Short mmCIF file of C-alpha atoms in Angstrom, two decimals:
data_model
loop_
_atom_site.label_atom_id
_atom_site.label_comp_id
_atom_site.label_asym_id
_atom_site.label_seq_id
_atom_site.Cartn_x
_atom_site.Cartn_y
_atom_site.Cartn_z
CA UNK A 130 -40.45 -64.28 -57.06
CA UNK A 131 -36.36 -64.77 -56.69
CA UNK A 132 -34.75 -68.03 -56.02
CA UNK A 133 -33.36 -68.50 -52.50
CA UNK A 134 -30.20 -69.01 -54.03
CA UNK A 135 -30.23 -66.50 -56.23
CA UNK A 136 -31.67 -64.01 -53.66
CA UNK A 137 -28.32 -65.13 -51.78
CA UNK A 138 -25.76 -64.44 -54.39
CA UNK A 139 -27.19 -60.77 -54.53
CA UNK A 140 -26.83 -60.31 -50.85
CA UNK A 141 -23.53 -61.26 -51.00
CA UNK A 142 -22.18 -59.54 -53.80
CA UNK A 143 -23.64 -56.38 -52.17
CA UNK A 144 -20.87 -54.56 -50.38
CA UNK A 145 -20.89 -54.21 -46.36
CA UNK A 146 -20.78 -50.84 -46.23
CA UNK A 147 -21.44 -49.10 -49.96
CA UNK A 148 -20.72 -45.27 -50.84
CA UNK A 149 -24.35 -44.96 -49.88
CA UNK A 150 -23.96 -46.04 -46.39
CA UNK A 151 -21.19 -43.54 -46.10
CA UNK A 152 -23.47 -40.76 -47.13
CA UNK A 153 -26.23 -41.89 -44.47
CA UNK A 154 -23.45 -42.25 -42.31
CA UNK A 155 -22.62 -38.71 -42.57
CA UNK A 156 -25.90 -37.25 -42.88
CA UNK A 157 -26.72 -39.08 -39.49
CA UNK A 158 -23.71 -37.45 -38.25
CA UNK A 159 -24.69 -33.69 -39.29
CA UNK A 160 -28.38 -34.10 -38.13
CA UNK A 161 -26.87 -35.50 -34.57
CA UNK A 162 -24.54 -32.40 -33.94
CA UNK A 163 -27.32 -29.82 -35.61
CA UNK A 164 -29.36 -31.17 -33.26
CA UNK A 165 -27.26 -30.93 -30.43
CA UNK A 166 -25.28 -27.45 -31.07
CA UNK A 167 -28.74 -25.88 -32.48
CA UNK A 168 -31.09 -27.50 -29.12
CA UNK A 169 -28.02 -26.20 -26.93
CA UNK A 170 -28.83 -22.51 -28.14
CA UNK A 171 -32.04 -22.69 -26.48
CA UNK A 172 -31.46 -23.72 -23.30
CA UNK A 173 -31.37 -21.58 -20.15
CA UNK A 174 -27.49 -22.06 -19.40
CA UNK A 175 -25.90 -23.52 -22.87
CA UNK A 176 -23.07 -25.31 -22.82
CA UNK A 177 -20.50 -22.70 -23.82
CA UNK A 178 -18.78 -23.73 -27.32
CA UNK A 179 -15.35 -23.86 -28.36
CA UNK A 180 -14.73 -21.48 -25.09
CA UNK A 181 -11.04 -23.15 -23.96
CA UNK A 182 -11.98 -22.10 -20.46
CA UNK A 183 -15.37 -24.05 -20.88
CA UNK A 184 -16.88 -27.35 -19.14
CA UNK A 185 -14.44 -29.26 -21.31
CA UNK A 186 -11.66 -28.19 -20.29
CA UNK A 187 -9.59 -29.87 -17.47
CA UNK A 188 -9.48 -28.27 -14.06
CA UNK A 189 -5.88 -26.81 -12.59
CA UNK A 190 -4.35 -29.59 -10.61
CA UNK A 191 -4.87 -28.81 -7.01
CA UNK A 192 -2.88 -28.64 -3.93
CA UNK A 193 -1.71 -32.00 -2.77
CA UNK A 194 -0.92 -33.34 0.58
CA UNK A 195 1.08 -36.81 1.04
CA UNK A 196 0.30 -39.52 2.72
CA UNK A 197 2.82 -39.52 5.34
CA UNK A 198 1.62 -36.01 6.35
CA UNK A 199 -1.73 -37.42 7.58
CA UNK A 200 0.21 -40.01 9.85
CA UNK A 201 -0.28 -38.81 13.42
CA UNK A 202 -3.24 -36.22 12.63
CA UNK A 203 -6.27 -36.74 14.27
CA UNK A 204 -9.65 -37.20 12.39
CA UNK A 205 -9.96 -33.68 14.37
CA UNK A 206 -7.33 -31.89 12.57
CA UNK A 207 -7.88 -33.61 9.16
CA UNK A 208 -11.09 -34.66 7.27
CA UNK A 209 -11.02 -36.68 5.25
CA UNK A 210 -13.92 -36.68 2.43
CA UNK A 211 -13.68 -40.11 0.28
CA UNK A 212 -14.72 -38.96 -2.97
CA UNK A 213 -14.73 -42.75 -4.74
CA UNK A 214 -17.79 -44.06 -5.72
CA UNK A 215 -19.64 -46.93 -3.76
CA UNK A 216 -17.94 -49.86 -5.53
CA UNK A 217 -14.73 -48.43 -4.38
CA UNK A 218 -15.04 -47.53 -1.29
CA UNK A 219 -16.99 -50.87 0.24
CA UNK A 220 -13.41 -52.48 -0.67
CA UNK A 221 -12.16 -50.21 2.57
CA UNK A 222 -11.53 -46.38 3.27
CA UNK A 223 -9.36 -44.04 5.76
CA UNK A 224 -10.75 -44.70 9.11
CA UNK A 225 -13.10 -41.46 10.35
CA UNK A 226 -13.46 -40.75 7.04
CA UNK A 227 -16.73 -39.33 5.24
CA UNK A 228 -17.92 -40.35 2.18
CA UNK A 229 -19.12 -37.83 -0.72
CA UNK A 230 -18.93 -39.83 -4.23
CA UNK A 231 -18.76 -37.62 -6.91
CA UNK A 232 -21.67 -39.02 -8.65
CA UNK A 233 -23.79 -36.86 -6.26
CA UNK A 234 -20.93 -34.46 -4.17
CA UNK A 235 -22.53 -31.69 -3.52
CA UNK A 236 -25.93 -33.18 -2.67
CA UNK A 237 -24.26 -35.43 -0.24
CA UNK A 238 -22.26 -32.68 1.22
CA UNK A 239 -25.45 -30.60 1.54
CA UNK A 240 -27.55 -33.90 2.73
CA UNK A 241 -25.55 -35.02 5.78
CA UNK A 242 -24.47 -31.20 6.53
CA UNK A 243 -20.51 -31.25 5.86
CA UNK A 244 -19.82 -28.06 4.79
CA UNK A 245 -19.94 -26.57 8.32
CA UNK A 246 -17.58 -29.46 9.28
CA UNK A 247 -15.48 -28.94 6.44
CA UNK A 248 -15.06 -24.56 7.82
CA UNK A 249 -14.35 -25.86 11.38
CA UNK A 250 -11.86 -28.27 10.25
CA UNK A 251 -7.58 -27.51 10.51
CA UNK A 252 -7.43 -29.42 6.71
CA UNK A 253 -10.13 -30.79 4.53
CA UNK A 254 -8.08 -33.53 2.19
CA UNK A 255 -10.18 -35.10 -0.63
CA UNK A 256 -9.39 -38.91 -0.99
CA UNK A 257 -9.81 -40.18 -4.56
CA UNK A 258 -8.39 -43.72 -5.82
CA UNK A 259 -5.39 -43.47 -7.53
CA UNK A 260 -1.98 -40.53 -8.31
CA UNK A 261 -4.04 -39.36 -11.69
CA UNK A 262 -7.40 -38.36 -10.52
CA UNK A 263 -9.16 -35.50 -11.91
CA UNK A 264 -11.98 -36.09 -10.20
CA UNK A 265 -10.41 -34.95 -7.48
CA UNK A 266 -9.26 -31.62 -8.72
CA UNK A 267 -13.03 -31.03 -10.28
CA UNK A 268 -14.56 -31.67 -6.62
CA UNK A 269 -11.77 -29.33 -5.37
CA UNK A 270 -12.79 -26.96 -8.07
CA UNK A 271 -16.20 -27.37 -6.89
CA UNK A 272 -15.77 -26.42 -3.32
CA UNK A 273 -13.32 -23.11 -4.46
CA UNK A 274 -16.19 -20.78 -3.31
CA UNK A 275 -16.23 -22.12 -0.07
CA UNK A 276 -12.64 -20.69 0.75
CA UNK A 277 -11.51 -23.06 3.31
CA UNK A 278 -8.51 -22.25 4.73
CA UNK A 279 -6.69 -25.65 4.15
CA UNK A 280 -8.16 -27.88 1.18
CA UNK A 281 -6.39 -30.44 -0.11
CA UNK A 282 -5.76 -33.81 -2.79
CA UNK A 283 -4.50 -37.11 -1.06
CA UNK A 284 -1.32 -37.16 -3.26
CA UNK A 285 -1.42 -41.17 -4.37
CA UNK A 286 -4.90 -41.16 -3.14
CA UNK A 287 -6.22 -44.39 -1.62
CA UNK A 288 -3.27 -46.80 -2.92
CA UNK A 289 -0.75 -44.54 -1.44
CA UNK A 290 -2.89 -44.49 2.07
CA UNK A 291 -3.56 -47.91 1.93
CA UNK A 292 -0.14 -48.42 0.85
CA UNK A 293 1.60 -45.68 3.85
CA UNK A 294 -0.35 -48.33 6.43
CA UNK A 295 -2.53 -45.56 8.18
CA UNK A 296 -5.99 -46.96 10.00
CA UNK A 297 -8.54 -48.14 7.60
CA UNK A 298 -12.11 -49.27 8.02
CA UNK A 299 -14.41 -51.49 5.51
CA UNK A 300 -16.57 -52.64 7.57
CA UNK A 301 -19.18 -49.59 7.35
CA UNK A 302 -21.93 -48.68 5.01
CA UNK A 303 -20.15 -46.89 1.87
CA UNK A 304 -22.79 -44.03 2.03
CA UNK A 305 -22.93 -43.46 6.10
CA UNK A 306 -20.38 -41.07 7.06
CA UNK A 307 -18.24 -41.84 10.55
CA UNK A 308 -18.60 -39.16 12.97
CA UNK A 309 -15.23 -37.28 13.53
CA UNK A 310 -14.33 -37.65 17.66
CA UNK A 311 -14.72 -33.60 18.02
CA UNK A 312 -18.22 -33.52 16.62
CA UNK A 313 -19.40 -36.54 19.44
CA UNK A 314 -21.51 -35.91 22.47
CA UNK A 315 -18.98 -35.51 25.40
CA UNK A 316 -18.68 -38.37 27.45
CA UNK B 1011 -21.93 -68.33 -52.28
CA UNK B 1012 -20.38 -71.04 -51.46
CA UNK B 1013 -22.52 -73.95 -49.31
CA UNK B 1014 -20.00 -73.77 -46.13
CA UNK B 1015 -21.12 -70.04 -45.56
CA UNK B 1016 -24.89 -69.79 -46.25
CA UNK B 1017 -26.05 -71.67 -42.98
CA UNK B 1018 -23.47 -69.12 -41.11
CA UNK B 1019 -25.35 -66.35 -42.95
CA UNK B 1020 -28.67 -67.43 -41.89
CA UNK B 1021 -27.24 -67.58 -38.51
CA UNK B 1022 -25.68 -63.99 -38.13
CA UNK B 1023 -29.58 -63.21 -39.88
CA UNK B 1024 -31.33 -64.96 -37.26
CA UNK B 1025 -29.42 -62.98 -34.50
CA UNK B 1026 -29.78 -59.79 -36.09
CA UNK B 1027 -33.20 -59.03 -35.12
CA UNK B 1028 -32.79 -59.27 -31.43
CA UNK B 1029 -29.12 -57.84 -31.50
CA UNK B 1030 -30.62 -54.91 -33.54
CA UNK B 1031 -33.21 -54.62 -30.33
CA UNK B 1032 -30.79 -54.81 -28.02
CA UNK B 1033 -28.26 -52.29 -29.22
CA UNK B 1034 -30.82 -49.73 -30.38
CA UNK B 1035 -32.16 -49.84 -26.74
CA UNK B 1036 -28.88 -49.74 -25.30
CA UNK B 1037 -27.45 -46.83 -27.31
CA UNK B 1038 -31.67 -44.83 -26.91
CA UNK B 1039 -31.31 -45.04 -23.01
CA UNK B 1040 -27.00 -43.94 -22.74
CA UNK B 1041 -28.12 -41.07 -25.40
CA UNK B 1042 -31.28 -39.70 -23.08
CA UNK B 1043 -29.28 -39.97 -19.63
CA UNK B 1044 -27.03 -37.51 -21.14
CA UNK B 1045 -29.28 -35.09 -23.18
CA UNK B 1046 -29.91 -32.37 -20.69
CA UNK B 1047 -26.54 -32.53 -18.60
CA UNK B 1048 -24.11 -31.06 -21.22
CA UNK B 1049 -22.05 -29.28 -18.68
CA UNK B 1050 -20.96 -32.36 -17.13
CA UNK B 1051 -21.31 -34.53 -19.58
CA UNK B 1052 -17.93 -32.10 -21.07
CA UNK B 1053 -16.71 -32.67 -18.20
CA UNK B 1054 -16.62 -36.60 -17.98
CA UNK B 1055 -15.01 -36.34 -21.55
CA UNK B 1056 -12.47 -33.80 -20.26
CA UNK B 1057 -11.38 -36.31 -17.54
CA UNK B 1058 -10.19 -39.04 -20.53
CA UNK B 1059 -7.51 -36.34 -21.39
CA UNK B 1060 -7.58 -37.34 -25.06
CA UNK B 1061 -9.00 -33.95 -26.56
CA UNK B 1062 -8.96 -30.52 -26.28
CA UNK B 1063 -11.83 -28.45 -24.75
CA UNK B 1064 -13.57 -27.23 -27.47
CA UNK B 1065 -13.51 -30.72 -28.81
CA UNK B 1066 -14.76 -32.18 -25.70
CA UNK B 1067 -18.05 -29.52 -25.88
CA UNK B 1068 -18.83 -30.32 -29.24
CA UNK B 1069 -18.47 -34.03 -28.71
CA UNK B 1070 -20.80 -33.56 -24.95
CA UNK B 1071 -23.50 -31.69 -27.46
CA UNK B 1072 -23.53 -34.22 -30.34
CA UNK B 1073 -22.58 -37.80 -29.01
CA UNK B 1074 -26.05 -37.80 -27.20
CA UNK B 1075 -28.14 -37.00 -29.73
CA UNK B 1076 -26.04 -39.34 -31.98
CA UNK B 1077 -26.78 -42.39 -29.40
CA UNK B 1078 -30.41 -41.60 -30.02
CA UNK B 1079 -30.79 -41.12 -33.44
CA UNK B 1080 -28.54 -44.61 -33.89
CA UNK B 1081 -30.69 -46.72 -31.77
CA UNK B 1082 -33.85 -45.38 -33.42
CA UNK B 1083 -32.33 -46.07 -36.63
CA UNK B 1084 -31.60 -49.56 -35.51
CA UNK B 1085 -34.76 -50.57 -34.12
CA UNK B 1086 -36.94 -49.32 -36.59
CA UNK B 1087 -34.92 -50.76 -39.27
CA UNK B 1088 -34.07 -47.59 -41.41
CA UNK B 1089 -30.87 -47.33 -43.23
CA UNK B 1090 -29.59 -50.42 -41.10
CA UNK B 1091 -25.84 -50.61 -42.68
CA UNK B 1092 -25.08 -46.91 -41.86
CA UNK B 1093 -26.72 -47.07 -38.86
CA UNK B 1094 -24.39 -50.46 -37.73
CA UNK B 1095 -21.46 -49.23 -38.90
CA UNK B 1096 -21.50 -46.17 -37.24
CA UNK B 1097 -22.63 -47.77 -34.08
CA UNK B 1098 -19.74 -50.27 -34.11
CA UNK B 1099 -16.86 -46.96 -35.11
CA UNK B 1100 -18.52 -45.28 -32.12
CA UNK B 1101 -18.19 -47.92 -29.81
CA UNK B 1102 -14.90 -49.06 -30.95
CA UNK B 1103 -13.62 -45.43 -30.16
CA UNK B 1104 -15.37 -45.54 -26.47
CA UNK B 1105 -13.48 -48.88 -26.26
CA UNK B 1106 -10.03 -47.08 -27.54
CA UNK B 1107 -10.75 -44.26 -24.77
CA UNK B 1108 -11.34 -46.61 -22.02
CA UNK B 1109 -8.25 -48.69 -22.74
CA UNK B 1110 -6.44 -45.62 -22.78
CA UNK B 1111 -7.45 -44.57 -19.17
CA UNK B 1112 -6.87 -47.54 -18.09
CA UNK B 1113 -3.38 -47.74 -19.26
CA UNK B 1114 -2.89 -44.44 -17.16
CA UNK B 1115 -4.65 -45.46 -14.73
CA UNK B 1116 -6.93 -42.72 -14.41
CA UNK B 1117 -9.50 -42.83 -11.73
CA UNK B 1118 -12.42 -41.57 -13.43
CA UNK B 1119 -16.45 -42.19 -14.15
CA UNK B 1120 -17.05 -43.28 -17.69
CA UNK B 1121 -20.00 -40.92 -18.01
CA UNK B 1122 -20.91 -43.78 -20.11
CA UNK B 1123 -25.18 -43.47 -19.15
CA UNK B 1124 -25.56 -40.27 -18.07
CA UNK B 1125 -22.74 -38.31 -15.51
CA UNK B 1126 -25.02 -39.19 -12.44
CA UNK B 1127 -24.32 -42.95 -13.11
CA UNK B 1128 -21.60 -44.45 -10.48
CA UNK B 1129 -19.41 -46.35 -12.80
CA UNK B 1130 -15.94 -46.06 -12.80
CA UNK B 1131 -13.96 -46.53 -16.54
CA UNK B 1132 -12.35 -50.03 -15.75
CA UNK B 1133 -12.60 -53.69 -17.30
CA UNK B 1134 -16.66 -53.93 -17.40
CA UNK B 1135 -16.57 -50.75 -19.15
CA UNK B 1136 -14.36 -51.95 -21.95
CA UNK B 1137 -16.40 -55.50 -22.13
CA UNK B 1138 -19.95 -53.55 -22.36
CA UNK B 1139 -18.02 -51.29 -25.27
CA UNK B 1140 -16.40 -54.52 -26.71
CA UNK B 1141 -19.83 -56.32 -27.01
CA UNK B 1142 -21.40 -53.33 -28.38
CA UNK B 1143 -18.94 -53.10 -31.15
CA UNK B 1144 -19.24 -56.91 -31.63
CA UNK B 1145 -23.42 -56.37 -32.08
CA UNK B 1146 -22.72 -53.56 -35.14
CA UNK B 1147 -20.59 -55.90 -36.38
CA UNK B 1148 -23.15 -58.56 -35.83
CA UNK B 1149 -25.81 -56.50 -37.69
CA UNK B 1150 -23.36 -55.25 -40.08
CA UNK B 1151 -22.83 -58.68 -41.32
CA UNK B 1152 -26.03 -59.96 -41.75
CA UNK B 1153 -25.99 -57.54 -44.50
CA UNK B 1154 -29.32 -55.70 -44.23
CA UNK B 1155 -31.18 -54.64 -47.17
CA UNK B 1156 -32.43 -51.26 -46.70
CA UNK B 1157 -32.80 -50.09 -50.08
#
């Protein structure tokens, strides 16, 4: 049996991290990515692999639309799809706007029925939070197929509304969308 | 060993155990949400605007599988120094990224548990990577034998 002290000047001459370590290191490293690149063979729709044009790669940046351009347009002409997620948008959005967090776009799009909204609307402008915001350009990417005549990027996004003074609302439920004045019963 | 540092070594042993737990359970759950969701899991690594896209695919394949194998490592006590160490270079480098988007202010998720999960990159996200980092550390320094 060692001595506790003994036992304690051993520990501490070991080194933190020993050539060893560095091996397991790496051989924890190659098993993770065999794993990964080797599982990813098998799978119905692999992730395509050093493919520039692949999932990693960063969308085009899409068409943008300022601000000051939505200042007198009805909630007719323009909708406005808030694509921040929930923590964001309870802080306040653009007044008649919907909202369609990335986190789950399409599904929300395709759960409270937008997408015929979005083809009878003049201009569809995605809101996202700040001027960099690839988010934005993915969920335009995402909505390509749909060929609307007039999509759009909030150039800014929400600072640059919030900041141009246009009608805002936070006092609605960040996942209930408000319903655009054209869609309404008549009155 | 001098007699001012063992107590502080029993101390950093004492915590290891649970912060061993803890991290291993944190770094098993990130690395399932993300297993079977490659394609956007490329994606949220894409947005950081750090790599190139053939990086950012072989990084969506592996990092997942890495977060598993890490916090299995850690929890069932196997080769505990490599294990920590790694855990605290990976987290430091999820830390780097975040502060990175955050000095360009890029409004994006941090695909950090899975690419359904809500959270924007932003302060939280560097304090969860921050602590993380600090628990390898942690583990690192209670100097694990795992001979």
């Amino acid at each position: 049996m060692s001595h506790p002290a003994a036992d304690n000047t051993s520990t501490a001459a070991r080194p933190l991290f020993s050539a060893r370590d560095l091996v397991r290191a790496l051989c924890i490293l190659a098993l993770a990515a065999s794993l990964g690149l080797i599982l990813n063979t098998q799978k119905k729709h692999p992730v395509p692999v050093l493919d520039a044009a692949g999932p990693g790669a960063l969308p085009d940046r899409a068409p943008r639309i300022a601000a000051k351009e939505l200042q007198g347009m009805s909630r007719t002409t323009a909708m406005l799809i808030d694509i921040r997620e929930d923590e964001a948008a309870r802080k306040g959005r653009p007044k008649g706007s919907f909202h369609a967090p990335m986190s789950r776009f399409i599904e929300t799009l395709t759960e409270q029925d937008l997408i015929p909204r979005m083809n009878a609307a003049d201009i569809v402008v995605l809101v996202c939070e700040s001027a960099d915001c690839p988010l934005a350009d993915r969920a335009y990417k995402l909505l390509e197929p749909l060929k609307l005549a007039n999509l759009r990027v909030l150039d800014g996004g929400w600072e640059s509304y919030e900041k141009q003074g246009l009608p805002v609302e936070n006092d609605v439920p960040a996942h209930q969308p408000v319903q655009t004045p054209a869609k309404e019963a008549p009155k | 060993v001098s007699t001012a540092s063992a107590p502080s070594l029993m101390f950093v042993r004492t915590l290891a155990l649970p912060v061993r737990v803890l991290l291993g359970g944190v770094l098993i759950y990130a690395g399932f949400t993300k297993l079977n969701d490659g394609w956007r899991f490329a994606e949220a690594i894409a947005n950081y605007r750090l790599l190139p896209a053939q990086a950012n695919q072989i990084l969506a394949l592996t990092l997942p599988w890495l977060e598993v194998a890490l916090g299995l490592l850690l929890i069932l006590g196997l080769w505990l120094r490599a294990a920590a160490g790694l855990s605290a270079l990976l987290f430091l480098g999820f830390a780097a990224a975040v502060i990175a988007a955050l000095a360009r202010n890029l409004d994006i998720s941090c695909g950090c548990f899975g690419t359904g999960s809500a959270s924007q990159v932003g302060i939280k996200t560097l304090a969860l990577d921050l602590f993380c980092f600090a628990c390898g550390i942690v583990i690192l320094l209670s100097r694990p034998s795992d001979e």
